[in-house]
Coordinates of C-alpha atoms and ligand atoms in Angstrom, one line a residue:
Chain A
M217 CA 100.7 -91.7 116.2
D218 CA 97.2 -92.2 117.0
E219 CA 96.3 -91.7 113.2
S220 CA 98.9 -94.5 112.3
A221 CA 97.2 -96.6 114.7
G222 CA 93.9 -96.4 113.5
Y223 CA 95.1 -96.7 110.0
Y224 CA 96.5 -100.0 111.1
C225 CA 93.2 -101.0 112.9
D226 CA 91.1 -100.3 109.7
C227 CA 93.5 -102.3 107.5
F228 CA 93.4 -105.0 110.2
D229 CA 89.7 -105.2 110.1
I230 CA 89.2 -105.4 106.3
F231 CA 91.7 -108.2 106.2
W232 CA 89.9 -110.1 108.9
V233 CA 86.6 -109.4 107.3
L234 CA 88.2 -110.7 104.0
K235 CA 89.6 -113.8 105.7
F236 CA 86.5 -114.5 107.6
K237 CA 84.1 -114.3 104.6
K238 CA 86.9 -116.0 102.2
L239 CA 87.0 -113.2 99.6
G240 CA 89.9 -111.8 97.5
F241 CA 90.4 -108.0 98.0
K242 CA 89.4 -107.3 94.5
E243 CA 86.0 -109.4 95.0
F244 CA 85.6 -107.4 98.4
C245 CA 85.9 -103.9 96.4
F246 CA 83.4 -104.9 93.9
K247 CA 80.9 -106.8 95.9
K248 CA 78.3 -104.2 96.4
S249 CA 76.8 -101.5 94.3
L250 CA 79.3 -100.3 91.4
F251 CA 79.6 -96.6 90.5
L252 CA 80.3 -95.9 87.1
F253 CA 82.4 -93.1 85.4
H254 CA 82.2 -92.2 81.8
F255 CA 85.1 -91.1 79.7
G256 CA 84.2 -90.0 76.4
G257 CA 87.2 -89.8 73.9
A258 CA 87.2 -88.9 70.4
S259 CA 83.9 -90.6 69.9
C260 CA 81.1 -89.9 67.6
N261 CA 78.6 -89.8 70.3
N262 CA 76.5 -93.0 69.6
C263 CA 78.3 -94.8 72.5
D264 CA 77.9 -92.0 74.8
I265 CA 74.3 -92.0 74.1
E266 CA 73.9 -95.8 74.4
I267 CA 75.6 -95.5 77.6
L268 CA 73.3 -92.8 79.1
D269 CA 70.2 -95.0 77.5
C270 CA 71.3 -97.7 79.9
L271 CA 70.1 -95.4 82.6
T272 CA 66.9 -94.3 81.3
P273 CA 63.8 -96.5 82.0
R274 CA 63.6 -99.2 79.3
Y275 CA 67.5 -100.5 80.4
D276 CA 67.7 -99.1 84.0
V277 CA 71.0 -100.3 85.0
E278 CA 70.0 -98.9 88.6
R279 CA 68.4 -102.0 89.2
F280 CA 71.8 -103.4 89.6
G281 CA 73.0 -100.5 91.8
M282 CA 74.8 -98.9 89.3
Q283 CA 75.0 -95.4 88.8
L284 CA 76.8 -92.8 86.7
V285 CA 78.9 -90.5 89.1
G286 CA 80.3 -87.2 88.3
S287 CA 83.9 -87.7 89.5
V288 CA 86.3 -90.8 88.9
R289 CA 87.3 -90.6 92.5
H290 CA 83.9 -92.0 93.5
A291 CA 84.0 -94.6 90.7
D292 CA 84.5 -98.4 90.6
V293 CA 84.2 -98.8 86.9
L294 CA 85.8 -96.7 84.3
L295 CA 83.8 -96.8 80.7
V296 CA 86.1 -95.7 77.9
N297 CA 84.7 -95.1 74.6
G298 CA 85.7 -93.5 71.4
S299 CA 89.2 -93.3 69.9
I300 CA 91.8 -91.8 71.9
N301 CA 93.4 -88.9 70.1
K302 CA 96.5 -87.0 70.9
K303 CA 94.7 -84.3 73.1
D304 CA 92.8 -87.0 75.0
K305 CA 95.7 -89.2 75.7
P306 CA 97.1 -87.5 78.7
R307 CA 93.8 -86.7 80.3
L308 CA 92.7 -90.0 79.9
L309 CA 95.9 -91.0 81.7
E310 CA 95.4 -88.3 84.4
I311 CA 91.8 -89.6 84.9
Y312 CA 93.1 -93.2 85.3
N313 CA 95.8 -92.0 87.9
Q314 CA 93.2 -90.4 90.0
A315 CA 90.9 -93.4 90.0
P316 CA 90.8 -95.3 93.4
K317 CA 92.4 -98.7 92.6
P318 CA 91.4 -101.3 92.2
I319 CA 89.2 -100.1 89.3
I320 CA 87.6 -102.0 86.5
V321 CA 88.1 -100.4 82.9
V322 CA 85.6 -101.4 80.3
A323 CA 86.6 -100.3 76.8
I324 CA 83.1 -99.7 74.9
G325 CA 82.8 -99.8 71.2
A326 CA 84.6 -100.6 68.2
C327 CA 86.6 -97.1 68.8
G328 CA 87.3 -98.2 72.2
C329 CA 88.5 -101.5 71.5
T330 CA 90.6 -101.0 68.6
G331 CA 90.3 -97.6 67.3
G332 CA 87.6 -98.5 64.8
I333 CA 87.0 -96.7 61.6
F334 CA 89.3 -93.9 63.2
A335 CA 92.5 -96.1 63.8
E336 CA 94.3 -94.7 60.7
G337 CA 93.6 -91.1 61.7
N338 CA 96.4 -88.8 61.7
T339 CA 95.5 -88.0 65.4
F340 CA 95.0 -91.4 66.7
A341 CA 97.1 -92.0 69.8
G342 CA 96.4 -95.9 70.3
P343 CA 93.7 -97.7 71.5
V344 CA 92.6 -97.8 75.0
D345 CA 94.5 -100.8 76.0
K346 CA 97.9 -99.2 75.0
I347 CA 97.3 -96.4 77.3
I348 CA 95.7 -98.0 80.4
P349 CA 95.0 -101.4 81.2
V350 CA 91.5 -102.9 80.3
D351 CA 89.6 -105.2 82.0
A352 CA 86.5 -105.9 79.5
Y353 CA 85.9 -105.0 75.6
I354 CA 82.4 -104.4 74.6
P355 CA 82.6 -104.4 70.7
G356 CA 80.1 -102.9 68.5
C357 CA 79.4 -99.7 66.7
P358 CA 77.5 -98.6 68.9
P359 CA 77.0 -101.7 71.0
K360 CA 73.6 -101.8 71.9
P361 CA 72.5 -101.1 75.6
E362 CA 71.9 -105.0 76.1
A363 CA 75.3 -105.7 75.2
I364 CA 76.7 -103.1 77.5
L365 CA 74.3 -104.5 80.5
A366 CA 75.4 -107.9 79.6
G367 CA 79.1 -107.1 79.6
I368 CA 78.9 -105.3 82.9
V369 CA 76.7 -108.0 84.7
K370 CA 79.2 -110.7 83.5
L371 CA 82.2 -108.4 85.3
L372 CA 80.1 -108.5 88.1
S373 CA 79.9 -112.2 88.4
K374 CA 83.6 -112.5 87.4
Chain B
M271 CA 86.6 -60.6 91.2
S272 CA 86.5 -62.3 87.9
K273 CA 86.3 -66.0 87.9
I274 CA 86.6 -68.7 85.0
I275 CA 84.4 -71.5 85.0
P276 CA 85.4 -74.1 82.5
I277 CA 82.9 -76.4 81.2
G278 CA 84.5 -79.4 79.9
P279 CA 86.5 -80.9 78.3
Y280 CA 84.9 -84.0 78.7
H281 CA 81.6 -82.5 78.6
P282 CA 79.8 -83.4 75.3
L283 CA 77.6 -80.4 75.4
Q284 CA 77.8 -80.4 71.5
E285 CA 78.9 -83.1 69.2
E286 CA 82.3 -83.1 70.5
P287 CA 84.0 -82.8 74.0
E288 CA 84.8 -79.0 74.4
L289 CA 86.0 -76.8 76.6
F290 CA 84.1 -73.6 77.5
K291 CA 85.6 -71.1 79.7
L292 CA 82.9 -68.6 81.4
Y293 CA 84.3 -65.5 82.5
C294 CA 82.4 -64.6 85.4
D295 CA 82.0 -61.6 87.6
G296 CA 79.9 -62.6 90.7
E297 CA 77.1 -64.3 89.3
V298 CA 77.1 -62.9 85.8
V299 CA 78.8 -64.3 83.0
K300 CA 80.9 -61.6 81.2
D301 CA 82.8 -63.5 78.4
I302 CA 82.8 -66.9 77.2
K303 CA 85.6 -68.6 75.1
W304 CA 85.8 -72.0 73.6
E305 CA 88.4 -74.7 72.8
T306 CA 87.9 -77.6 70.6
G307 CA 90.3 -80.5 69.3
Y308 CA 89.3 -83.1 72.0
N309 CA 87.6 -85.0 69.3
H310 CA 89.3 -84.4 66.4
R311 CA 89.5 -87.7 64.4
G312 CA 90.9 -86.3 61.1
I313 CA 87.9 -87.5 59.2
E314 CA 88.4 -85.2 56.2
K315 CA 91.6 -86.7 55.8
L316 CA 90.6 -90.1 56.4
S317 CA 88.1 -89.8 53.9
E318 CA 90.4 -89.4 51.1
S319 CA 91.8 -93.0 51.8
K320 CA 88.4 -94.5 51.6
T321 CA 86.2 -95.3 48.4
F322 CA 83.1 -93.8 47.8
D323 CA 81.3 -96.7 49.0
Q324 CA 83.6 -96.8 52.2
A325 CA 83.3 -93.0 52.9
F326 CA 79.4 -93.4 53.7
F327 CA 80.2 -95.4 56.7
L328 CA 82.9 -92.6 57.8
V329 CA 80.7 -89.7 57.4
E330 CA 77.9 -91.6 59.3
R331 CA 80.4 -91.8 62.2
I332 CA 81.0 -87.9 62.2
C333 CA 78.2 -87.6 64.5
G334 CA 76.2 -90.3 66.1
I335 CA 73.1 -88.4 66.7
C336 CA 73.1 -87.0 63.1
S337 CA 74.1 -90.2 61.6
T338 CA 71.9 -89.6 58.7
S339 CA 72.2 -86.0 57.9
H340 CA 76.1 -86.4 56.9
P341 CA 75.5 -89.3 54.7
F342 CA 72.6 -87.4 53.3
A343 CA 74.5 -84.3 52.5
F344 CA 77.4 -86.6 51.2
A345 CA 74.7 -88.5 49.2
N346 CA 73.5 -85.2 47.6
C347 CA 76.9 -84.2 46.9
M348 CA 78.0 -87.5 45.1
D349 CA 74.7 -87.7 43.2
E350 CA 75.4 -84.3 42.0
I351 CA 78.9 -85.3 40.9
A352 CA 77.9 -88.3 39.3
G353 CA 74.9 -86.7 37.5
V354 CA 72.2 -89.3 38.5
E355 CA 68.6 -88.8 39.3
I356 CA 67.7 -91.3 42.0
P357 CA 64.2 -93.4 42.0
D358 CA 61.3 -92.3 43.8
R359 CA 61.3 -94.8 46.4
A360 CA 64.7 -94.0 47.3
K361 CA 63.8 -90.3 47.6
Y362 CA 61.1 -91.5 50.0
I363 CA 63.2 -93.8 52.0
R364 CA 65.7 -91.1 52.3
S365 CA 63.5 -88.7 53.5
I366 CA 61.7 -91.2 56.2
I367 CA 65.0 -91.8 57.6
G368 CA 66.1 -88.3 57.8
E369 CA 62.7 -87.3 59.7
L370 CA 63.0 -90.2 61.9
E371 CA 66.4 -89.1 62.9
R372 CA 64.9 -85.6 63.5
I373 CA 62.3 -87.1 66.1
H374 CA 64.6 -89.2 67.9
S375 CA 67.0 -86.1 68.1
H376 CA 64.5 -83.6 69.1
L377 CA 63.2 -86.1 72.0
L378 CA 66.7 -86.6 73.3
W379 CA 67.1 -82.9 73.4
V380 CA 63.9 -82.2 75.0
G381 CA 65.0 -84.6 77.8
L382 CA 68.3 -83.4 78.3
A383 CA 66.9 -79.7 78.7
G384 CA 64.7 -81.2 81.2
H385 CA 67.4 -82.4 83.1
F386 CA 69.4 -79.0 83.0
L387 CA 66.4 -77.6 84.6
G388 CA 66.0 -80.2 87.5
Y389 CA 63.1 -81.9 85.7
N390 CA 64.4 -85.5 85.6
T391 CA 61.0 -86.6 85.1
V392 CA 60.9 -85.0 81.7
F393 CA 64.5 -86.4 80.9
M394 CA 63.3 -89.8 81.8
W395 CA 60.0 -89.7 79.9
A396 CA 61.3 -88.1 76.9
W397 CA 64.1 -90.7 76.7
K398 CA 61.5 -93.6 77.2
Y399 CA 59.4 -92.5 74.5
R400 CA 62.4 -92.0 72.2
E401 CA 63.0 -95.9 72.4
P402 CA 60.4 -96.8 70.1
V403 CA 61.8 -94.5 67.4
L404 CA 65.0 -96.3 67.9
D405 CA 63.0 -99.9 67.7
L406 CA 61.7 -98.6 64.2
F407 CA 65.3 -98.0 63.1
E408 CA 66.1 -101.3 64.0
M409 CA 63.3 -102.8 62.1
I410 CA 64.0 -100.8 59.1
T411 CA 67.8 -100.6 59.0
G412 CA 69.2 -103.2 61.3
N413 CA 70.7 -100.8 63.8
R414 CA 69.6 -98.7 66.4
N415 CA 72.0 -95.5 65.6
S416 CA 74.4 -95.9 62.7
Y417 CA 71.9 -96.9 59.8
A418 CA 74.1 -97.3 56.8
M419 CA 71.1 -96.8 54.8
F420 CA 72.8 -94.4 52.0
K421 CA 74.8 -95.1 48.9
I422 CA 75.3 -93.1 45.8
G423 CA 72.3 -93.5 43.3
G424 CA 70.0 -94.5 46.2
V425 CA 69.6 -96.7 49.3
R426 CA 71.2 -99.8 50.4
R427 CA 67.6 -101.4 51.9
D428 CA 64.3 -101.2 50.8
I429 CA 61.3 -100.8 53.4
E430 CA 58.9 -103.6 52.5
N431 CA 55.4 -102.5 52.3
E432 CA 54.0 -105.0 54.7
K433 CA 56.3 -102.8 57.3
F434 CA 54.1 -99.7 56.6
P435 CA 51.3 -100.4 59.3
K436 CA 53.9 -101.2 62.1
I437 CA 55.6 -97.8 61.3
K438 CA 52.4 -96.1 61.5
E439 CA 51.4 -97.4 64.7
I440 CA 54.7 -96.7 66.2
L441 CA 54.5 -93.1 64.9
N442 CA 51.0 -92.8 66.4
Y443 CA 52.4 -93.9 69.8
V444 CA 55.0 -91.4 69.5
K445 CA 52.6 -88.5 68.4
K446 CA 50.6 -89.3 71.8
K447 CA 53.7 -89.1 73.8
T448 CA 54.6 -86.0 71.9
D449 CA 51.4 -84.5 73.1
L450 CA 52.1 -85.3 76.5
L451 CA 55.4 -83.9 76.3
T452 CA 54.5 -80.9 74.6
G453 CA 51.8 -80.3 77.3
A454 CA 54.3 -80.8 80.1
V455 CA 56.5 -78.1 78.7
M456 CA 54.2 -75.6 77.2
D457 CA 51.8 -75.7 80.4
D458 CA 54.4 -75.5 83.1
P459 CA 54.7 -72.1 84.7
V460 CA 57.9 -73.2 86.4
I461 CA 59.5 -74.0 82.8
H462 CA 58.0 -70.6 81.6
A463 CA 59.9 -68.9 84.2
R464 CA 63.2 -70.7 83.7
T465 CA 63.3 -70.6 79.9
K466 CA 61.3 -67.0 78.7
G467 CA 63.7 -64.3 78.4
V468 CA 66.7 -66.4 78.7
G469 CA 69.6 -66.9 76.2
I470 CA 68.0 -64.1 73.9
L471 CA 69.2 -64.2 70.2
T472 CA 67.7 -61.7 68.2
K473 CA 67.1 -61.8 64.4
E474 CA 69.8 -59.6 63.7
D475 CA 72.0 -61.8 66.0
I476 CA 71.0 -64.9 64.0
I477 CA 72.0 -63.4 60.7
S478 CA 75.4 -61.7 61.7
Y479 CA 76.5 -65.1 63.4
G480 CA 75.0 -66.9 60.5
A481 CA 73.2 -69.4 62.7
V482 CA 71.1 -72.2 61.3
G483 CA 68.5 -74.9 62.1
P484 CA 66.0 -74.5 65.1
T485 CA 68.4 -71.9 66.6
A486 CA 67.7 -69.6 63.9
R487 CA 64.1 -70.7 63.6
A488 CA 63.4 -69.8 67.1
S489 CA 64.1 -66.2 66.2
D490 CA 61.8 -65.9 63.3
V491 CA 64.4 -66.5 60.8
A492 CA 62.8 -69.1 58.4
I493 CA 65.8 -71.0 57.0
D494 CA 65.5 -74.4 56.1
V495 CA 67.5 -76.3 53.6
R496 CA 64.5 -78.9 52.7
R497 CA 62.7 -75.9 51.5
D498 CA 64.9 -73.5 50.3
D499 CA 67.2 -76.0 48.0
P500 CA 64.5 -79.0 48.0
Y501 CA 66.0 -82.5 47.9
A502 CA 65.0 -86.1 48.4
A503 CA 61.2 -86.2 48.6
Y504 CA 60.6 -83.0 50.5
P505 CA 59.1 -81.3 47.3
M506 CA 56.8 -84.1 47.0
V507 CA 55.0 -83.8 50.3
N508 CA 53.2 -81.1 52.2
W509 CA 55.0 -79.5 55.3
K510 CA 55.6 -76.1 56.6
V511 CA 58.7 -74.6 58.3
I512 CA 58.1 -74.0 61.9
T513 CA 59.2 -70.6 63.1
A514 CA 58.8 -68.9 66.5
K515 CA 59.1 -65.4 67.5
G516 CA 60.3 -65.7 71.1
C517 CA 63.9 -65.6 70.3
D518 CA 64.5 -67.4 73.9
V519 CA 65.2 -70.9 75.1
F520 CA 61.5 -71.4 75.3
A521 CA 60.9 -70.7 71.7
K522 CA 63.8 -73.0 70.9
A523 CA 61.6 -75.9 72.8
E524 CA 58.9 -74.8 71.1
V525 CA 60.1 -75.0 67.6
R526 CA 61.7 -78.4 68.1
L527 CA 58.4 -80.0 69.7
L528 CA 56.4 -78.7 66.8
E529 CA 58.9 -79.8 64.6
M530 CA 58.4 -83.3 65.6
Y531 CA 54.7 -83.1 64.4
E532 CA 56.0 -81.8 60.9
S533 CA 58.1 -84.9 61.0
I534 CA 55.6 -87.4 61.8
S535 CA 53.3 -85.8 59.2
I536 CA 55.9 -86.1 56.6
I537 CA 57.0 -89.8 57.1
E538 CA 53.2 -90.5 56.9
Q539 CA 52.8 -88.8 53.7
C540 CA 56.1 -90.6 52.2
L541 CA 54.7 -93.9 53.2
D542 CA 51.5 -93.0 51.2
G543 CA 53.7 -91.7 48.3
M544 CA 55.8 -95.2 48.6
K545 CA 52.9 -97.2 47.8
K546 CA 52.6 -95.9 44.5
T547 CA 56.1 -96.9 43.7
K548 CA 57.3 -100.3 42.7
E549 CA 59.1 -102.3 45.6
G550 CA 62.7 -102.8 45.3
D551 CA 63.2 -100.0 42.8
I552 CA 65.8 -98.4 45.4
E553 CA 68.7 -97.3 43.3
T554 CA 70.3 -96.0 39.9
K555 CA 73.3 -98.0 39.3
V556 CA 76.4 -95.7 39.3
K557 CA 79.4 -97.2 37.2
E558 CA 81.9 -94.6 37.9
V559 CA 82.2 -91.2 39.2
P560 CA 83.4 -88.4 36.9
A561 CA 86.1 -85.9 37.9
G562 CA 84.7 -82.6 38.8
W563 CA 83.3 -81.3 42.0
G564 CA 80.0 -80.9 43.9
T565 CA 78.2 -79.7 47.0
G566 CA 75.6 -81.1 48.8
H567 CA 73.7 -80.3 51.8
A568 CA 71.0 -81.4 54.2
E569 CA 68.9 -80.2 56.8
A570 CA 70.2 -82.0 60.1
P571 CA 68.1 -81.7 63.2
R572 CA 70.5 -78.8 64.4
G573 CA 70.6 -77.1 61.2
E574 CA 72.4 -77.1 57.6
V575 CA 75.1 -79.7 57.0
F576 CA 77.4 -79.1 54.0
H577 CA 79.6 -81.5 52.1
F578 CA 82.0 -80.4 49.4
V579 CA 84.0 -83.1 47.3
V580 CA 86.4 -83.0 44.7
T581 CA 87.0 -85.8 42.5
N582 CA 89.6 -86.8 39.8
G583 CA 87.7 -89.8 38.3
S584 CA 89.3 -92.4 40.6
S585 CA 87.1 -94.3 43.2
Y586 CA 88.7 -92.0 46.0
P587 CA 87.8 -88.3 47.1
V588 CA 90.5 -85.9 46.2
R589 CA 89.3 -83.4 48.8
H590 CA 86.2 -83.8 51.3
K591 CA 85.1 -80.7 53.3
V592 CA 82.5 -80.9 56.0
R593 CA 80.7 -78.1 57.8
A594 CA 78.5 -79.3 60.3
P595 CA 75.7 -76.7 61.9
S596 CA 77.0 -76.8 65.3
Y597 CA 80.1 -75.1 64.2
V598 CA 78.1 -72.0 63.3
N599 CA 75.6 -72.2 66.1
I600 CA 78.4 -72.5 68.8
A601 CA 79.5 -68.9 68.1
T602 CA 76.3 -67.6 69.2
F603 CA 77.0 -68.4 72.9
K604 CA 79.1 -65.1 72.8
K605 CA 75.5 -63.4 72.5
S606 CA 73.2 -65.8 74.2
C607 CA 75.3 -66.6 77.5
V608 CA 77.3 -63.1 78.0
G609 CA 75.2 -61.0 80.6
Q610 CA 73.3 -64.0 81.8
T611 CA 73.9 -65.6 85.4
I612 CA 75.6 -68.8 85.5
T613 CA 72.5 -70.9 86.4
D614 CA 70.8 -69.7 83.1
A615 CA 74.0 -70.0 81.1
T616 CA 73.7 -73.9 81.3
I617 CA 70.4 -73.8 79.7
S618 CA 71.6 -71.4 77.0
L619 CA 74.2 -73.7 76.2
A620 CA 72.1 -76.4 76.1
A621 CA 69.5 -74.7 74.0
V622 CA 71.6 -74.5 70.9
D623 CA 72.4 -78.1 70.8
P624 CA 71.3 -81.3 72.5
C625 CA 74.2 -83.4 72.7
Y626 CA 74.6 -83.1 76.2
C627 CA 75.9 -86.7 76.9
C628 CA 76.7 -86.8 80.5
T629 CA 76.9 -85.0 83.9
E630 CA 78.9 -82.1 84.0
R631 CA 81.9 -84.0 85.6
M632 CA 84.8 -82.1 85.0
A633 CA 83.4 -78.5 85.0
Y634 CA 84.5 -76.7 88.0
A635 CA 85.1 -73.0 88.9
Y636 CA 88.3 -72.0 90.8
D637 CA 89.7 -68.6 91.9
C638 CA 92.1 -67.1 89.7
N639 CA 94.3 -65.9 92.4
T640 CA 94.5 -68.9 94.6
K641 CA 93.5 -71.5 92.0
D642 CA 91.3 -72.8 95.0
M643 CA 88.3 -75.2 93.4
I644 CA 85.0 -73.1 94.1
L645 CA 82.3 -74.9 92.2
N646 CA 82.2 -78.1 90.4
G647 CA 79.8 -79.1 87.8
E648 CA 77.3 -80.8 89.8
E649 CA 77.2 -77.9 92.2
I650 CA 76.5 -75.6 89.4
L651 CA 73.8 -78.0 88.2
K652 CA 72.5 -77.8 91.9
L653 CA 72.4 -74.1 91.6
S654 CA 70.3 -74.4 88.5
H655 CA 68.0 -76.8 90.5
R656 CA 67.6 -74.9 93.5
K657 CA 66.5 -71.8 91.3
T658 CA 63.6 -73.8 89.9
E659 CA 62.8 -74.9 93.3
E660 CA 62.6 -71.1 94.4
I661 CA 60.3 -70.4 91.6
R662 CA 58.1 -73.3 92.1
K663 CA 57.9 -72.2 95.6
Q664 CA 56.7 -68.5 94.7
L665 CA 54.1 -69.6 92.2
Ligands
LIG884 S1 82.5 -97.4 68.2 FE1 81.1 -96.5 66.6 S2 79.4 -95.8 67.6 FE2 81.0 -95.9 69.0 S3 82.1 -93.9 69.1 FE3 83.1 -95.4 67.6 S4 82.1 -94.9 65.7 FE4 80.9 -94.2 67.1

């Protein structure tokens, strides 16, 4: 009984704050630092490396409060790169289901957006947006770290 | 009580996301199993639907870090089938791209190995000093990672003579920074304590597992395709095969760091050699590829890449077989990790191949009987970091 009351209070609080600050729920969730989780599908590793490159001194996304986290349960943004093959598909779905909602899904690279060069492969199981909803696409093979940064910063100001 | 610690599958320790299962008794790894297939894209089959020109873009995307080695081996293979001799300038350019890739790949590995040991400074440094190499790539080829430089009978783009001073300048910078990294790794007592005597692969192990590349060279097996079956410009320049006698993780680091100096010297000699050739003379035109078969190999940063192609006179390959170095090197885990503690297993796994792109986010340990989660990837990493801390304190 007490627990449910507490729960109600929390919800009430959040909605009150939202109303006061004139924010939407989604806007409120993504207002502070974004935590990124990276899912590498059947990729060629270049996109993975460029994502990691974003964290190293030259690009340094931590300036924007972004950080790579170890579990999707802590993440606000799910970065998916690489084509998705039959073995990856159920795992991607599971990871998406585990993620706290709302979550921003970003498809990175030609493979993530459309399947790229691997789209005709016999193990290809559909581009990312056929499996889970995608909010942003960053094309390129691989996209430069600048492009990844620009994409995420654009999302921040959306 | 035996525990299974899965590392992966979305844990790109190697070229592909793979699942490693460490069977542990207490702290000690008793057995290791691995499972692949998460990264299967059907490249050999896809290649049969691409023309030879298109196939270069496909093989480039087998592995992003080795995105020259595969086209290199494929180009050697196709040159053999077409029976062409490529111009000297093209040979030099091929070697330059191959060696630049080795530098960036080894730097990447040094960084990641540092990350495993809890030396995030080394990680950040190495990746910072890798950026100029990527800039160089962007200047020469137009892209940071997938270069699209190779074609049958030569290369696609020339490196103009006026770019040479800039290339040499960046190489000098990289050399200085390599000195710094080598100093940081070679003189640090903690790194010595963490990596010496860890992940031992004796000469006999290497030969019986057929391991290649720096993994083999760190155990005093001087195997290097660039010397054993010379291709491109390697017979035209002076260099030596780097080996070490340590057999452990430290020796692997040593081999990789010293190889970077060799690569820099090879590139400098290639640039000097290129000055003697005519600008723009970068390919031998190949009208058609006859029916037949050919093999080609190249020394990737991780070992020998091998391509085998069968043609039937059309512009599509009939069969295309690829063997990457990691495929053989992975098998050595059975020797290098078994008998080690879990904390040392991570670095032993990483020692063979550097493509450790991410944190161990889906690695966890669970009790076989209760299926309870015991350790996740971060905790394993923390254990490793703690051991480094302890050693540091004792010294
Ligand atoms: S988009 Fe290009 S670089 Fe990225 S994983 Fe796919 S093939 Fe590799």
